[in-house]
Tab-separated table of C-alpha atoms in Angstrom:
chain	number	residue	atom	x	y	z
E	861	MET	CA	-3.688	-10.232	27.268
E	862	LYS	CA	-6.543	-9.326	29.457
E	863	THR	CA	-5.874	-8.346	33.086
E	864	LYS	CA	-6.762	-11.315	35.479
E	865	VAL	CA	-8.893	-10.674	38.516
E	866	LEU	CA	-9.435	-13.496	41.180
E	867	VAL	CA	-12.603	-13.136	42.981
E	868	VAL	CA	-12.797	-15.006	46.421
E	869	ASP	CA	-16.197	-14.962	48.156
E	870	ASP	CA	-18.518	-17.775	49.706
E	871	GLU	CA	-21.732	-16.011	48.574
E	872	GLN	CA	-22.582	-17.198	45.054
E	873	SER	CA	-24.729	-14.230	44.365
E	874	ILE	CA	-21.779	-11.887	44.930
E	875	VAL	CA	-19.418	-13.978	42.814
E	876	THR	CA	-21.807	-14.093	40.037
E	877	LEU	CA	-22.438	-10.302	40.292
E	878	LEU	CA	-18.652	-9.400	40.328
E	879	GLN	CA	-17.642	-12.025	37.611
E	880	TYR	CA	-20.329	-10.696	35.290
E	881	ASN	CA	-19.500	-6.932	35.793
E	882	LEU	CA	-15.744	-7.391	35.762
E	883	GLU	CA	-15.960	-9.443	32.511
E	884	GLN	CA	-18.221	-6.771	30.983
E	885	ALA	CA	-15.398	-4.229	32.022
E	886	GLY	CA	-12.862	-6.346	29.974
E	887	PHE	CA	-11.262	-8.357	32.763
E	888	ASP	CA	-10.512	-12.105	32.727
E	889	VAL	CA	-12.113	-13.566	35.914
E	890	ILE	CA	-11.331	-16.534	37.902
E	891	THR	CA	-13.351	-17.411	41.195
E	892	ALA	CA	-13.084	-19.332	44.316
E	893	MET	CA	-15.679	-20.177	47.029
E	894	ASP	CA	-13.347	-20.717	50.143
E	895	GLY	CA	-10.099	-19.269	51.384
E	896	ALA	CA	-8.004	-22.505	50.814
E	897	GLU	CA	-9.067	-22.488	47.273
E	898	GLY	CA	-8.526	-18.816	46.744
E	899	LYS	CA	-5.071	-19.117	48.134
E	900	ARG	CA	-4.318	-22.030	45.765
E	901	LEU	CA	-5.482	-20.087	42.871
E	902	ALA	CA	-3.540	-16.922	43.806
E	903	GLU	CA	-0.332	-19.068	43.865
E	904	LEU	CA	-1.384	-20.994	40.615
E	905	GLU	CA	-2.857	-18.542	38.463
E	906	ALA	CA	-0.941	-15.508	39.262
E	907	PRO	CA	-3.861	-12.971	39.008
E	908	ASP	CA	-3.017	-9.256	38.510
E	909	ILE	CA	-5.423	-8.522	41.565
E	910	ILE	CA	-7.392	-10.415	44.086
E	911	VAL	CA	-10.886	-9.375	45.458
E	912	LEU	CA	-11.010	-11.106	48.708
E	913	ASP	CA	-13.974	-11.529	51.121
E	914	LEU	CA	-13.080	-11.321	54.863
E	915	MET	CA	-15.361	-14.029	56.181
E	916	LEU	CA	-14.601	-17.363	54.382
E	917	PRO	CA	-14.679	-20.959	54.995
E	918	LYS	CA	-11.524	-23.020	55.437
E	919	LEU	CA	-9.256	-19.968	55.577
E	920	ASP	CA	-10.523	-16.575	56.401
E	921	GLY	CA	-9.573	-13.486	54.339
E	922	MET	CA	-7.098	-12.178	56.802
E	923	GLU	CA	-5.144	-15.513	56.948
E	924	VAL	CA	-5.100	-15.645	53.215
E	925	CYS	CA	-3.759	-12.265	52.842
E	926	LYS	CA	-1.182	-12.989	55.619
E	927	GLN	CA	-0.042	-16.199	54.155
E	928	LEU	CA	0.405	-14.645	50.592
E	929	ARG	CA	2.452	-12.001	51.856
E	930	GLN	CA	4.623	-14.415	53.946
E	931	GLU	CA	5.333	-16.253	50.775
E	932	ARG	CA	6.231	-12.923	49.156
E	933	ILE	CA	3.291	-12.962	46.744
E	934	MET	CA	2.486	-9.268	46.413
E	935	THR	CA	-0.409	-9.386	44.310
E	936	PRO	CA	-2.763	-6.240	45.160
E	937	ILE	CA	-5.684	-7.321	47.304
E	938	LEU	CA	-8.991	-5.525	47.728
E	939	MET	CA	-10.722	-6.734	50.786
E	940	LEU	CA	-14.382	-7.085	51.134
E	941	THR	CA	-16.279	-7.485	54.422
E	942	ALA	CA	-19.929	-7.344	55.703
E	943	LYS	CA	-18.584	-5.609	58.902
E	944	ASP	CA	-17.852	-1.987	59.103
E	945	ASP	CA	-15.338	-2.495	62.026
E	946	GLU	CA	-12.524	-0.231	62.428
E	947	LEU	CA	-10.266	-2.970	63.852
E	948	ASP	CA	-10.964	-5.234	61.050
E	949	LYS	CA	-10.194	-2.451	58.689
E	950	ILE	CA	-6.933	-1.642	60.162
E	951	LEU	CA	-5.812	-5.280	60.650
E	952	GLY	CA	-6.640	-6.036	57.044
E	953	LEU	CA	-4.528	-3.199	55.748
E	954	GLU	CA	-1.804	-3.975	58.148
E	955	LEU	CA	-1.457	-7.548	56.768
E	956	GLY	CA	-1.059	-6.212	53.462
E	957	ALA	CA	-4.463	-5.502	51.700
E	958	ASP	CA	-4.359	-2.505	49.442
E	959	ASP	CA	-7.798	-1.292	49.902
E	960	TYR	CA	-10.945	-2.111	51.764
E	961	MET	CA	-14.597	-2.138	50.838
E	962	VAL	CA	-17.782	-2.684	53.229
E	963	LYS	CA	-20.859	-4.532	51.765
E	964	PRO	CA	-23.193	-3.779	50.314
E	965	PHE	CA	-21.459	-2.035	47.449
E	966	SER	CA	-22.188	-1.341	43.790
E	967	PRO	CA	-20.324	-3.397	41.055
E	968	ARG	CA	-19.365	-0.153	39.456
E	969	GLU	CA	-17.732	1.013	42.674
E	970	VAL	CA	-15.631	-2.275	42.930
E	971	ILE	CA	-14.504	-1.840	39.239
E	972	ALA	CA	-13.307	1.784	39.911
E	973	ARG	CA	-11.479	0.667	42.966
E	974	VAL	CA	-9.792	-2.254	41.152
E	975	LYS	CA	-8.831	-0.029	38.366
E	976	ALA	CA	-7.395	2.467	40.839
E	977	ILE	CA	-5.323	-0.090	42.708
E	978	LEU	CA	-4.011	-1.487	39.353
E	979	ARG	CA	-2.920	2.068	38.124
E	980	ARG	CA	-1.156	2.719	41.418
E	981	THR	CA	0.648	-0.520	41.624
E	982	GLN	CA	1.719	-0.420	37.837
E	983	ALA	CA	3.168	3.015	38.434
E	984	GLN	CA	5.093	1.716	41.508
E	985	VAL	CA	6.800	-1.070	39.550
E	986	GLU	CA	7.820	1.028	36.598
E	987	THR	CA	11.379	2.031	36.881
E	988	PRO	CA	11.630	5.947	36.680
E	989	GLY	CA	13.627	7.161	33.607
E	990	ASP	CA	16.781	5.301	32.898
E	991	ARG	CA	17.788	4.573	36.477
E	992	THR	CA	19.283	1.381	37.214
E	993	ALA	CA	18.129	-0.874	40.185
E	994	GLU	CA	21.454	-0.120	41.921
E	995	GLU	CA	20.615	3.674	41.560
E	996	LEU	CA	17.260	3.269	43.099
E	997	ARG	CA	18.554	1.494	46.195
E	998	ILE	CA	18.612	3.767	49.367
E	999	GLU	CA	20.872	3.417	52.173
E	1000	ILE	CA	20.299	5.199	55.552
E	1001	GLY	CA	22.552	4.303	58.489
E	1002	SER	CA	22.239	0.598	58.770
E	1003	LEU	CA	19.091	0.424	56.706
E	1004	LYS	CA	19.069	-0.567	53.049
E	1005	ILE	CA	16.012	-0.598	50.763
E	1006	LEU	CA	15.762	-2.516	47.538
E	1007	PRO	CA	12.830	-1.374	45.646
E	1008	GLU	CA	12.997	-3.689	42.717
E	1009	LYS	CA	12.882	-6.667	45.099
E	1010	TYR	CA	10.563	-5.161	47.671
E	1011	GLU	CA	13.189	-6.007	50.025
E	1012	ALA	CA	14.663	-4.044	53.128
E	1013	TYR	CA	17.592	-4.892	55.294
E	1014	PHE	CA	18.622	-3.691	58.588
E	1015	GLN	CA	22.087	-4.501	59.929
E	1016	SER	CA	22.476	-6.840	56.877
E	1017	GLU	CA	19.459	-8.790	58.123
E	1018	LEU	CA	16.398	-9.104	55.820
E	1019	LEU	CA	13.429	-7.504	57.422
E	1020	GLU	CA	9.985	-9.231	57.615
E	1021	LEU	CA	7.715	-6.456	56.285
E	1022	THR	CA	4.196	-6.497	54.941
E	1023	LEU	CA	3.694	-4.956	51.595
E	1024	LYS	CA	2.336	-1.651	53.319
E	1025	GLU	CA	5.213	-1.674	55.864
E	1026	PHE	CA	7.688	-1.814	53.001
E	1027	GLU	CA	5.854	0.876	50.948
E	1028	LEU	CA	5.592	3.298	53.955
E	1029	LEU	CA	9.401	2.557	54.847
E	1030	HIS	CA	10.435	3.169	51.156
E	1031	TYR	CA	8.352	6.465	50.942
E	1032	LEU	CA	9.777	7.843	54.199
E	1033	ALA	CA	13.247	7.000	52.873
E	1034	GLN	CA	12.656	8.658	49.648
E	1035	ASN	CA	11.794	11.895	51.594
E	1036	LYS	CA	14.610	11.625	54.058
E	1037	ASN	CA	14.651	14.406	56.637
E	1038	ARG	CA	11.440	15.775	55.244
E	1039	VAL	CA	8.572	15.919	57.614
E	1040	LEU	CA	5.520	14.235	56.295
E	1041	THR	CA	1.893	14.617	57.813
E	1042	ARG	CA	-0.293	11.445	58.458
E	1043	GLU	CA	-2.404	12.693	55.715
E	1044	GLN	CA	0.447	12.788	53.141
E	1045	LEU	CA	1.481	9.332	54.067
E	1046	LEU	CA	-2.044	8.058	53.693
E	1047	SER	CA	-2.423	9.641	50.269
E	1048	ALA	CA	0.963	8.407	49.172
E	1049	VAL	CA	1.069	4.804	50.466
E	1050	TRP	CA	-2.698	3.888	50.663
E	1051	ASN	CA	-3.766	6.315	47.811
E	1052	TYR	CA	-7.056	7.288	49.377
E	1053	ASP	CA	-8.490	9.169	52.295
E	1054	PHE	CA	-8.908	6.432	54.835
E	1055	ALA	CA	-12.296	7.792	56.205
E	1056	GLY	CA	-10.304	10.673	57.783
E	1057	ASP	CA	-8.723	8.169	60.200
E	1058	THR	CA	-4.965	8.262	60.335
E	1059	ARG	CA	-4.491	5.654	63.002
E	1060	ILE	CA	-3.526	3.221	60.337
E	1061	VAL	CA	-0.241	5.258	59.855
E	1062	ASP	CA	0.592	5.263	63.574
E	1063	VAL	CA	0.028	1.490	63.740
E	1064	HIS	CA	2.447	0.877	60.822
E	1065	ILE	CA	5.046	3.460	62.111
E	1066	SER	CA	4.940	1.557	65.456
E	1067	HIS	CA	5.709	-1.763	63.718
E	1068	LEU	CA	8.355	-0.377	61.596
E	1069	ARG	CA	10.140	1.017	64.691
E	1070	GLU	CA	9.860	-2.421	66.379
E	1071	LYS	CA	12.060	-3.710	63.512
E	1072	ILE	CA	14.747	-1.062	63.058
E	1073	GLU	CA	14.933	0.882	66.316
E	1074	LYS	CA	16.985	-0.328	69.269
E	1075	ASP	CA	14.651	1.502	71.772
E	1076	THR	CA	11.379	2.239	70.394
E	1077	ARG	CA	10.730	5.018	73.008
E	1078	LYS	CA	13.820	7.040	71.684
E	1079	PRO	CA	13.711	6.281	67.910
E	1080	VAL	CA	16.765	7.486	66.051
E	1081	TYR	CA	15.528	6.580	62.574
E	1082	ILE	CA	11.712	7.430	62.449
E	1083	LYS	CA	11.185	10.471	64.336
E	1084	THR	CA	7.763	11.998	65.539
E	1085	VAL	CA	7.399	15.619	64.768
E	1086	ARG	CA	4.734	16.564	67.264
E	1087	GLY	CA	1.622	18.133	65.855
E	1088	LEU	CA	2.877	17.449	62.231
E	1089	GLY	CA	3.804	13.910	61.612
E	1090	TYR	CA	6.908	11.849	61.071
E	1091	LYS	CA	10.376	12.119	59.184
E	1092	LEU	CA	13.083	9.218	58.645
E	1093	GLU	CA	16.613	10.558	59.231
E	1094	GLU	CA	20.153	9.396	59.320
E	1095	PRO	CA	20.997	8.307	62.966
E	1096	LYS	CA	23.784	10.284	64.532
E	1097	GLY	CA	26.856	8.431	65.154
E	1098	GLU	CA	26.376	5.858	62.394
């Protein structure tokens, strides 16, 4: 069965260009011209990846991404935009987009990025060796992470996390007590050098702390190691 790509863009020329080149590369392609239709097809057709424009009629790309993640639809998303704006880039990735491309772009570059995202997400869902789902679960203090369900609990309460927040938390937990640089976290969680800008990591760390720390100014789980990066550790006294 062919890998299914959903392309959502309100510019017919871009839709036609991407559809032709993706089909030539062996993908099955479905398309939508507005955000509402794109969201409907994402729910109905269960594509393997979504190529999603930022500026769309009816529902913009940010809102489509946000609503899909709220519905726990974790389909990988490659976000497109005509605006090379750092705030848009950070917000898009914060809401759960997997990668980001600025127009104009070459179809070859889009195909390469789609393949890279699919390779990474496929690797993430494959169970390592013969370990069971129970063995893959991680418990640190009052934090419990269930990788097979993409769920995390704190003090037995389900945390509302974006896909990237979950992946960052899971990676930190897998490397408990180990200091990880921002560059290491970018490479592991986002799988690319984000234009050399590590602020996206700080944004996500801040959001995670808001959800699992009693006092974000004095974190006991996710510690900052000045000049180096971050580490997740067992809180003292728990």
